[in-house]
Amino acid sequence: MQTELWNDAAGGFHPASAPDFLPAERLKEVQLRRLRAVVSRAYEHVPLFRERLDARGLTPEAIGELADIAKLPFTIKTDLRDTYPFGLFASPMGDIVRLHASSGTTGKPIVVGYTREDVDVWAEVMARTFAACGLHRGDIVQNAFGYGLFTGGLGAHYGAEALGATVIPVSGGNTERQLMVLRDFGVSALCCTPSYFVHLIERAKEAGVDLKGLPLRVGVFGAEPWSDAMRAHIEANTALKAYDIYGLSEITGPGVASECAAQNGLHVFEDHFYPEIIDPETGASLPDGAEGELVLTTLSKKAMPMIRYRTRDITRIITAPCACGRTLRRIERIGRRSDDMIIIRGVNVFPSQVEAALLQVEGALPHYRIILTRKSGLDQMAVEVEVTPEVFSDKVGALEAVRARLAQAIEQICGIRVDLRLVEPRTIERSEGKAKRVIDQRNI
Amino acid sequence: MKLQQLSLFLENRPGRLGAPLESIAAAGINLMTLSLADTAQFGILRLIVREWELARQVLEHAGWVVNLTEVVAVDVLDRPGGLAEALKVLESAGLNIEYLYAFSLRRGDKAILIFRFDDPDQAIVVLKAAGLHVVDAEELFSHIAVGEGAAEAMNANEGE
């Protein structure tokens, strides 16, 4: 752990010594060394990986330079399901100190394991995440990511502690208590899902808690895609700067990438997680700058090395130098997952587009739900939007106009006509974890 | 001279009207009158109550989106042509009525018209100049004794 090098007792921050600022050549050396080690480790200890390499006539020696990574086979989510629960572990259980699991909405969950060293790396990258978001020793961090099998809670917890901040392990849910802690504990930073924070803003308003008057200055949001419009909404209603962080359990949990003060792309902690972009259709490697599916390789993971793991997240790599000085490459904010894409009457629609459309219409808060149905073979898309005090009127004509504006904005952005329904406040389920935005009743 | 009207958003499905009315009944608040405007998809419930601040608080606390609007009450004789006379005055003054609803008092021979104008102040001037009686909150609510439901909704017309 290098935290003491870049955070002193007085709360001073010394970024020059952080791995985030390694010269590019030095970083590549580290990456290559670690890549060769992790490929060897996986080949030696993970039967599935060895079989796949053998089938291609490859050995770990095939990695002579970083670009050779493209020769290696991908790992996909179903590989984790197929080898449930521990089939991809490269360490004996005696070396594994932690297990986490995904919620597993369909079928078996996926299980991930960590050695002591893995937990330390995870804490390190989360500490670097918080540092990139402008936090340091002395900050009071309210951690409203769920503690439990989900990696968000403990990942953020260990990272905040490693940074030397004060962490409040409030976990997810219980909005009343969240507001009490926020108001009474001098909280300067909050971590949770962005949709849950939008819910907190709403409830704070109702409870008469003035978020702008609190010391809260940083929001660290992740675990689900969110739009720039949602960030603008959050920042307009609070005094905080809202940062996007990225991660996934298969790789480590939160801590794979983080925004910095520039709020313009997320720096990948690529000394530990090597990013590539591929064409999601063909699997071909794409150059930096091209949009495609993000593929990650864990360079230092011991318990469960992931080689070329396909994240299903769509983004591009930004190579331009960042104003913050970090040399780590950035990925563009992830607005969509290839999994999230809805294909309706041949049109590709992403929930984030619907969100952007709703927010574009003045005063509409992002509490919405997309419902897909099929009527006599034809797909229908309905969008339910909660009525807010801002748009509500005693006049029927005025409300009909709001409805028409919302429907029109969605049609313009998504290119598809939707049935827009205004619904009563608080009738759409609030997320305390990841928001469930799409209800597909098509039974395809 | 103006009255405060509370409006609520309701989805147009069975059982939605009962919940807000139960909330304000539980707070011991009596309805003077109400009107319901509906479309195929949603409805707007409009309420006139004496304790509108309390009612608003109760409803908002229960999670409803509540809108506060100023409306104007006029009383007319409860006989054929009573409403038509009042409307003639407004029409000739070029005043646009967003919507109106009416109810009769249990005692007396008057009907009360509730008007929603874009500019209620100007409307009051016109109504008064024409010799119509604009009923203020104090007078309106003096018609009901505490705890007695004295008014019944008679009609709910959409003037849009």
XYZ file of C-alpha atoms in Angstrom:
604
model
C 0.000 0.000 0.000
C 1.338 3.365 -0.983
C -1.294 5.533 0.626
C 1.115 7.145 3.062
C 3.146 8.437 0.147
C 0.362 10.475 -1.313
C -1.654 11.369 1.767
C 0.117 12.824 4.745
C -1.209 13.192 8.267
C -2.253 16.773 7.639
C -4.516 15.696 4.791
C -2.094 16.886 2.148
C -2.279 15.146 -1.191
C 0.878 14.326 -3.113
C -0.249 13.034 -6.447
C 3.206 12.910 -8.016
C 3.981 9.657 -6.243
C 0.727 7.953 -7.161
C 0.840 5.288 -9.864
C -1.739 7.399 -11.691
C 1.060 9.665 -12.840
C 3.592 7.138 -14.130
C 5.265 8.108 -17.400
C 3.586 6.175 -20.227
C 6.670 4.057 -21.010
C 7.103 3.081 -17.391
C 3.407 2.142 -17.196
C 3.731 -0.115 -20.234
C 6.681 -1.934 -18.671
C 4.616 -2.592 -15.561
C 1.670 -3.740 -17.670
C 3.706 -6.168 -19.768
C 5.435 -7.683 -16.759
C 2.123 -8.148 -14.979
C 0.323 -9.422 -18.078
C 2.872 -12.175 -18.597
C 2.625 -13.175 -14.956
C -1.164 -13.272 -14.893
C -1.409 -15.261 -18.132
C 1.060 -17.798 -16.738
C -0.867 -17.984 -13.518
C -4.182 -18.537 -15.258
C -2.641 -21.127 -17.594
C -1.232 -23.017 -14.667
C -4.255 -22.908 -12.365
C -7.434 -22.410 -14.396
C -8.341 -25.495 -16.475
C -10.781 -23.619 -18.729
C -8.107 -21.086 -19.699
C -5.454 -23.731 -20.279
C -7.815 -25.736 -22.515
C -8.595 -22.661 -24.580
C -4.930 -21.762 -25.003
C -4.014 -25.350 -25.831
C -6.781 -25.483 -28.412
C -5.220 -22.488 -30.113
C -1.727 -23.933 -29.852
C -0.707 -21.055 -27.576
C 1.367 -20.954 -24.427
C 1.951 -18.035 -22.049
C 5.217 -17.463 -23.924
C 3.104 -16.109 -26.806
C 2.983 -12.808 -24.940
C 6.098 -10.986 -26.102
C 4.615 -7.513 -26.106
C 1.391 -5.883 -24.934
C -0.259 -6.088 -28.352
C -0.015 -9.886 -28.176
C -2.914 -9.815 -25.758
C -5.172 -9.843 -28.817
C -4.109 -13.443 -29.480
C -5.730 -14.598 -26.244
C -9.289 -15.908 -26.053
C -12.043 -13.843 -24.446
C -13.683 -14.679 -21.158
C -17.429 -14.057 -21.056
C -20.023 -13.894 -18.347
C -21.385 -17.354 -19.062
C -17.920 -18.776 -18.377
C -18.437 -17.722 -14.782
C -21.903 -19.277 -14.683
C -20.723 -22.477 -16.333
C -17.969 -22.932 -13.763
C -20.168 -21.874 -10.813
C -19.186 -21.327 -8.108
C -15.362 -21.535 -7.931
C -14.280 -23.007 -11.268
C -12.208 -20.009 -12.408
C -10.308 -19.632 -9.134
C -6.539 -19.783 -9.456
C -5.868 -19.947 -5.720
C -6.648 -22.666 -3.193
C -9.461 -21.756 -0.792
C -6.850 -21.479 1.950
C -5.520 -18.343 0.250
C -8.921 -16.823 -0.418
C -10.063 -14.374 2.219
C -13.255 -13.035 0.649
C -16.102 -14.066 -1.632
C -18.639 -11.806 -3.318
C -21.465 -12.664 -5.698
C -23.641 -10.876 -8.203
C -27.346 -10.538 -7.682
C -27.924 -12.976 -10.531
C -31.217 -11.723 -11.946
C -31.309 -14.626 -14.366
C -30.173 -18.073 -13.339
C -27.109 -18.676 -11.228
C -25.224 -15.782 -9.685
C -21.579 -15.313 -10.463
C -19.126 -15.731 -7.603
C -15.811 -13.916 -7.276
C -12.942 -14.555 -4.847
C -10.102 -12.442 -3.453
C -6.797 -13.255 -1.812
C -5.386 -10.948 0.838
C -3.297 -9.300 -1.863
C -6.362 -8.865 -4.105
C -8.222 -7.135 -1.275
C -5.239 -4.812 -0.793
C -5.103 -3.945 -4.510
C -8.844 -3.320 -4.453
C -8.467 -0.962 -1.477
C -5.612 0.772 -3.295
C -7.567 1.410 -6.491
C -10.581 2.597 -4.523
C -8.338 4.932 -2.517
C -6.993 6.234 -5.839
C -10.595 6.595 -7.003
C -11.495 8.743 -4.007
C -8.300 10.754 -4.394
C -9.177 11.386 -8.048
C -12.576 12.646 -6.860
C -10.773 15.147 -4.626
C -11.098 13.368 -1.292
C -8.371 13.040 1.311
C -7.772 12.371 4.968
C -10.241 14.371 7.031
C -13.147 13.830 4.667
C -16.237 12.155 6.093
C -17.575 9.616 3.638
C -21.123 8.336 3.885
C -21.020 4.981 2.128
C -24.535 4.198 0.939
C -23.500 1.413 -1.412
C -25.023 -1.818 -0.177
C -22.809 -3.920 2.105
C -23.054 -7.609 1.468
C -22.515 -9.864 -1.512
C -22.570 -6.761 -3.744
C -19.027 -5.410 -4.118
C -20.007 -1.723 -3.867
C -20.265 -1.395 -0.104
C -17.086 -3.123 1.040
C -15.086 -1.899 -1.959
C -15.809 1.737 -1.178
C -15.380 1.092 2.534
C -11.864 -0.326 2.294
C -10.868 2.374 -0.181
C -12.074 5.234 1.996
C -10.241 3.772 4.986
C -7.064 3.233 2.946
C -7.220 6.888 1.940
C -7.418 7.857 5.593
C -10.911 9.315 5.346
C -13.606 8.693 7.926
C -16.087 6.196 6.564
C -19.671 5.823 7.751
C -20.835 2.324 6.753
C -24.494 3.233 6.507
C -25.066 0.819 3.573
C -27.977 1.149 1.161
C -31.606 1.914 1.866
C -33.346 3.436 4.889
C -33.660 6.897 3.417
C -34.686 8.561 6.674
C -31.487 7.415 8.317
C -29.420 8.445 5.298
C -30.805 11.964 5.604
C -30.167 12.065 9.334
C -26.534 11.018 8.869
C -26.118 13.434 5.983
C -27.476 16.298 8.048
C -25.890 15.557 11.428
C -22.486 13.937 10.793
C -20.761 16.654 8.773
C -20.623 14.366 5.739
C -18.439 15.784 2.965
C -18.734 12.917 0.471
C -21.409 10.397 -0.346
C -21.187 7.186 -2.380
C -24.223 5.454 -3.821
C -25.928 4.684 -7.101
C -26.905 7.865 -8.978
C -30.566 6.872 -9.127
C -30.649 6.408 -5.364
C -29.135 9.839 -4.901
C -31.830 11.395 -7.092
C -34.289 9.720 -4.749
C -32.425 11.183 -1.735
C -32.628 14.683 -3.246
C -36.362 14.298 -3.586
C -36.835 13.011 -0.066
C -34.544 15.687 1.378
C -36.762 18.299 -0.240
C -39.846 16.768 1.352
C -38.174 16.489 4.742
C -36.977 20.104 4.586
C -33.276 19.148 4.568
C -31.357 21.809 2.640
C -28.673 19.819 0.799
C -27.050 22.992 -0.481
C -26.448 24.178 3.070
C -24.560 21.021 4.102
C -20.768 20.473 3.921
C -21.434 17.754 1.326
C -19.149 18.589 -1.627
C -18.432 15.327 -3.437
C -20.713 12.610 -4.755
C -19.105 9.352 -5.896
C -21.635 7.571 -8.060
C -21.454 4.251 -9.823
C -22.823 0.744 -10.346
C -25.194 1.794 -13.125
C -24.991 3.922 -16.261
C -26.212 7.497 -15.881
C -26.399 10.431 -18.210
C -24.798 13.877 -18.244
C -28.306 15.282 -17.888
C -28.713 13.352 -14.653
C -25.395 14.756 -13.440
C -26.586 18.277 -14.254
C -29.779 17.602 -12.315
C -27.822 16.328 -9.286
C -25.360 19.218 -9.326
C -28.116 21.826 -9.741
C -29.957 20.523 -6.685
C -26.954 20.216 -4.372
C -23.629 21.896 -3.741
C -21.689 18.793 -4.709
C -19.619 17.750 -7.678
C -20.896 14.443 -8.975
C -18.218 11.963 -10.117
C -18.705 8.824 -12.114
C -16.802 5.719 -11.102
C -16.740 2.393 -12.858
C -16.156 -1.185 -11.953
C -17.583 -4.649 -12.053
C -17.420 -7.604 -9.702
C -15.841 -9.896 -12.272
C -12.814 -7.600 -12.430
C -12.659 -6.424 -8.803
C -15.781 -4.390 -8.018
C -15.731 -0.588 -7.981
C -12.263 0.826 -8.559
C -11.619 -0.126 -12.186
C -11.884 3.473 -13.423
C -12.740 6.872 -12.017
C -13.345 10.414 -13.112
C -11.065 13.160 -11.863
C -11.626 16.885 -11.274
C -11.917 17.371 -15.047
C -15.097 15.227 -15.108
C -14.283 14.321 -18.668
C -13.835 10.584 -19.009
C -12.793 7.994 -16.464
C -9.136 7.113 -15.885
C -8.680 3.360 -15.978
C -6.342 2.122 -13.255
C -4.545 0.350 -16.035
C -1.551 -0.703 -13.982
C -4.004 -3.290 -12.611
C -6.762 -3.501 -15.246
C -5.722 -3.496 -18.883
C -8.388 -2.021 -21.175
C -9.074 -2.890 -24.808
C -11.894 -1.958 -27.137
C -13.297 -4.532 -29.521
C -16.005 -4.707 -32.120
C -18.840 -6.420 -30.218
C -19.983 -8.221 -33.365
C -16.698 -9.589 -34.707
C -14.483 -9.496 -31.626
C -11.812 -7.647 -33.597
C -9.563 -5.249 -31.679
C -10.313 -1.596 -32.319
C -7.802 1.245 -32.041
C -7.932 3.838 -29.261
C -10.625 6.377 -30.025
C -12.998 3.935 -31.723
C -16.248 3.081 -30.040
C -16.834 -0.527 -29.091
C -17.096 -2.991 -26.247
C -14.738 -2.605 -23.318
C -12.623 -5.680 -22.584
C -10.597 -5.836 -19.379
C -7.732 -8.003 -18.189
C -6.832 -8.123 -14.507
C -3.070 -7.686 -14.462
C -2.481 -8.378 -10.784
C -5.425 -10.517 -9.670
C -4.394 -13.663 -7.838
C -7.578 -15.485 -6.803
C -9.484 -15.068 -10.024
C -7.527 -13.749 -12.981
C -9.791 -12.493 -15.751
C -8.182 -12.560 -19.153
C -9.874 -10.403 -21.800
C -13.180 -10.279 -19.988
C -15.983 -8.893 -22.172
C -17.805 -6.300 -20.093
C -20.695 -5.650 -22.539
C -20.164 -1.951 -21.790
C -19.898 0.314 -24.811
C -17.315 3.121 -24.689
C -14.147 4.399 -26.342
C -10.617 5.009 -25.089
C -9.487 8.628 -24.885
C -5.741 9.030 -25.272
C -5.537 12.832 -25.142
C -3.710 14.084 -22.031
C -6.038 14.985 -19.182
C -6.012 18.364 -17.475
C -5.495 16.632 -14.113
C -2.099 15.318 -15.172
C -2.891 11.630 -14.783
C -1.188 9.575 -17.450
C -3.706 6.746 -17.220
C -5.839 6.497 -20.332
C -9.477 7.423 -19.980
C -12.630 5.725 -21.139
C -15.664 7.749 -22.088
C -18.514 7.624 -19.598
C -20.510 4.507 -20.166
C -24.017 5.479 -21.172
C -25.064 2.114 -22.374
C -24.350 -1.567 -22.209
C -24.736 -3.784 -25.197
C -26.982 -5.824 -22.845
C -29.272 -2.847 -22.193
C -30.068 -2.297 -25.801
C -33.730 -2.707 -26.588
C -34.540 -3.689 -30.129
C -38.053 -2.601 -30.893
C -39.512 -2.835 -34.368
C -35.968 -2.963 -35.687
C -34.884 0.220 -33.919
C -32.115 0.110 -31.320
C -33.111 2.021 -28.198
C -31.078 2.555 -25.045
C -32.640 3.546 -21.715
C -30.091 6.358 -21.491
C -31.595 7.931 -24.615
C -35.027 7.910 -23.023
C -33.533 9.492 -19.922
C -31.847 12.228 -21.933
C -35.144 12.948 -23.696
C -37.083 13.188 -20.434
C -34.541 15.489 -18.895
C -34.467 17.682 -21.942
C -38.094 18.564 -21.279
C -38.023 21.141 -18.573
C -38.651 20.041 -15.012
C -38.943 16.334 -15.613
C -37.148 14.254 -13.012
C -35.659 10.976 -14.097
C -38.158 8.663 -12.399
C -39.362 6.617 -15.272
C -39.831 3.089 -16.450
C -39.910 1.530 -19.882
C -42.470 -1.193 -20.451
C -42.247 -3.387 -23.513
C -45.236 -5.382 -24.659
C -46.201 -7.217 -27.830
C -49.654 -6.745 -29.312
C -50.593 -9.029 -32.204
C -46.963 -9.519 -33.093
C -46.055 -5.851 -32.928
C -43.743 -4.546 -30.217
C -44.979 -1.590 -28.207
C -42.938 0.642 -25.966
C -44.575 2.531 -23.138
C -42.758 4.986 -20.916
C -44.191 5.725 -17.511
C -43.091 9.032 -16.038
C -43.916 10.218 -12.565
C -45.642 13.570 -12.315
C -43.608 16.111 -10.378
C -44.717 19.356 -8.710
C -42.753 21.201 -11.408
C -44.892 19.955 -14.269
C -48.202 19.389 -12.520
C -51.010 21.808 -13.305
C -54.677 22.018 -12.341
C -55.434 22.388 -16.056
C -56.025 19.301 -18.178
C -54.694 21.041 -21.283
C -51.415 21.947 -19.600
C -50.827 18.363 -18.441
C -51.685 16.974 -21.851
C -49.120 19.389 -23.285
C -46.446 18.076 -20.903
C -47.277 14.547 -21.939
C -47.052 15.454 -25.617
C -43.721 17.251 -25.123
C -42.242 14.216 -23.346
C -43.488 11.808 -26.007
C -42.171 14.054 -28.752
C -38.730 14.380 -27.148
C -38.429 10.592 -26.890
C -39.570 10.131 -30.460
C -37.012 12.664 -31.647
C -34.071 11.105 -29.804
C -34.941 7.426 -30.120
C -36.738 7.522 -33.440
C -39.658 5.553 -32.133
C -43.193 6.510 -31.139
C -43.968 5.622 -27.548
C -47.066 5.468 -25.403
C -46.231 8.027 -22.745
C -48.107 7.660 -19.478
C -48.011 10.096 -16.619
C -48.223 8.221 -13.349
C -48.670 9.253 -9.727
C -45.603 10.187 -7.720
C -43.756 7.346 -6.006
C -45.489 4.643 -7.970
C -42.302 3.633 -9.756
C -40.103 1.500 -7.577
C -37.053 3.322 -6.218
C -33.707 1.677 -6.506
C -31.573 1.143 -3.495
C -29.167 -0.725 -5.684
C -29.310 -0.647 -9.442
C -32.412 0.857 -10.973
C -34.600 -1.474 -12.974
C -35.611 0.737 -15.855
C -36.916 -1.754 -18.361
C -39.779 -4.184 -17.878
C -39.940 -6.528 -20.826
C -43.278 -8.304 -21.026
C -42.848 -9.463 -24.595
C -42.025 -13.110 -23.684
C -39.668 -13.411 -26.625
C -61.739 37.671 -2.471
C -60.023 34.666 -3.998
C -60.261 31.088 -2.795
C -57.432 28.600 -2.600
C -58.061 25.441 -4.570
C -55.971 22.302 -4.156
C -55.438 20.071 -7.195
C -54.092 16.528 -7.217
C -52.839 14.293 -9.965
C -54.572 10.920 -10.140
C -54.107 8.014 -12.480
C -57.300 7.022 -14.222
C -57.784 3.602 -12.701
C -60.204 2.170 -10.164
C -59.735 3.134 -6.535
C -57.468 6.143 -7.067
C -59.997 8.729 -5.894
C -60.552 7.177 -2.470
C -57.007 7.384 -1.127
C -56.522 11.182 -1.029
C -60.039 11.759 0.255
C -59.397 9.296 3.060
C -56.184 11.124 3.957
C -57.920 14.441 4.418
C -60.911 12.849 6.158
C -58.523 11.254 8.632
C -57.168 14.733 9.385
C -60.711 15.852 10.224
C -60.953 18.148 7.223
C -64.344 18.693 5.647
C -64.778 19.141 1.913
C -66.673 22.203 0.808
C -66.799 20.918 -2.744
C -64.787 19.072 -5.316
C -64.496 18.627 -9.026
C -62.878 15.881 -11.041
C -61.535 16.429 -14.523
C -60.502 13.334 -16.340
C -58.953 12.108 -19.547
C -58.616 8.494 -20.652
C -55.255 8.381 -18.976
C -55.306 10.580 -15.888
C -57.502 12.736 -13.737
C -57.161 15.975 -11.821
C -59.005 16.212 -8.528
C -59.744 19.761 -7.373
C -60.769 20.462 -3.828
C -62.089 23.437 -1.894
C -61.618 23.096 1.844
C -61.470 25.636 4.626
C -58.240 24.298 6.137
C -56.366 24.246 2.844
C -52.892 24.683 4.355
C -53.413 21.667 6.577
C -54.999 19.663 3.776
C -52.077 20.464 1.499
C -49.611 19.384 4.153
C -51.476 16.141 4.789
C -51.701 15.319 1.092
C -48.104 16.170 0.316
C -46.959 14.159 3.271
C -48.957 11.226 1.924
C -46.979 11.561 -1.298
C -49.383 13.404 -3.597
C -48.334 16.127 -5.958
C -50.474 19.080 -4.925
C -50.991 22.264 -6.884
C -52.387 25.427 -5.338
C -54.525 27.667 -7.537
C -56.556 30.792 -6.858
C -60.153 30.516 -7.952
C -63.113 32.875 -7.695
C -66.500 31.993 -6.184
C -69.667 33.751 -7.235
C -73.136 33.074 -5.880
C -76.168 33.124 -8.131
C -79.824 32.428 -7.526
C -80.509 28.689 -7.595
C -83.060 28.935 -10.420
C -83.114 28.468 -14.185
C -80.875 30.999 -15.898
C -78.800 31.842 -12.828
C -75.560 30.595 -14.344
C -76.314 31.941 -17.815
C -76.543 35.488 -16.493
C -73.171 35.295 -14.829
C -71.577 33.807 -17.934
C -72.989 36.582 -20.112
C -71.140 39.148 -18.017
C -67.827 37.338 -18.396
C -68.318 36.753 -22.066
C -69.011 40.374 -22.833
C -65.890 41.352 -20.905
C -63.869 38.927 -23.035
C -62.729 36.927 -20.035
C -61.666 33.377 -20.705
C -62.817 30.727 -18.253
C -60.330 27.892 -17.887
C -62.975 25.772 -16.210
C -65.790 26.049 -13.721
C -67.821 23.912 -11.427
C -70.863 24.612 -9.309
C -72.632 23.404 -6.227
C -75.670 24.397 -4.206
C -75.745 25.044 -0.510
C -77.997 22.860 1.590
C -79.585 25.912 3.196
C -80.715 28.923 1.262
C -81.567 29.474 -2.349
C -78.106 30.170 -3.723
C -75.819 28.175 -5.918
C -72.076 28.765 -5.811
C -70.022 28.874 -9.005
C -66.280 28.267 -8.773
C -64.365 29.843 -11.642
C -60.790 29.294 -12.700
C -59.507 32.318 -14.632
C -56.052 33.068 -15.912
C -56.337 36.489 -14.300
C -58.605 36.181 -11.267
C -58.053 39.776 -10.115
C -59.294 41.251 -13.363
C -62.250 38.846 -13.324
C -63.239 39.970 -9.853
C -63.299 43.588 -10.998
C -65.536 42.689 -13.940
C -67.860 40.519 -11.888
C -68.286 43.163 -9.222
C -68.848 45.923 -11.751
C -71.684 43.850 -13.187
C -73.250 43.651 -9.767
C -72.491 39.966 -9.177
C -71.661 38.831 -5.680
C -68.137 37.483 -5.292
C -68.022 35.214 -2.255
C -64.856 35.296 -0.187
C -63.539 32.419 1.898
C -64.939 33.714 5.172
C -68.425 34.060 3.811
C -68.324 30.769 1.934
C -67.214 28.760 4.900
C -69.668 30.480 7.229
C -72.263 28.381 5.434
C -70.964 25.267 7.010
C -70.929 24.632 10.714
C -67.920 22.768 12.064
C -68.198 19.052 11.513
C -71.163 19.290 9.204
C -70.968 18.364 5.586
C -73.058 21.182 4.252
C -72.213 21.221 0.627
C -72.614 18.708 -2.099
C -70.997 18.713 -5.449
C -73.682 19.267 -7.980
C -71.897 19.492 -11.208
C -68.448 19.298 -12.627
C -68.133 20.926 -15.996
C -64.951 21.259 -17.930
C -64.669 24.691 -19.470
C -61.559 23.956 -21.469
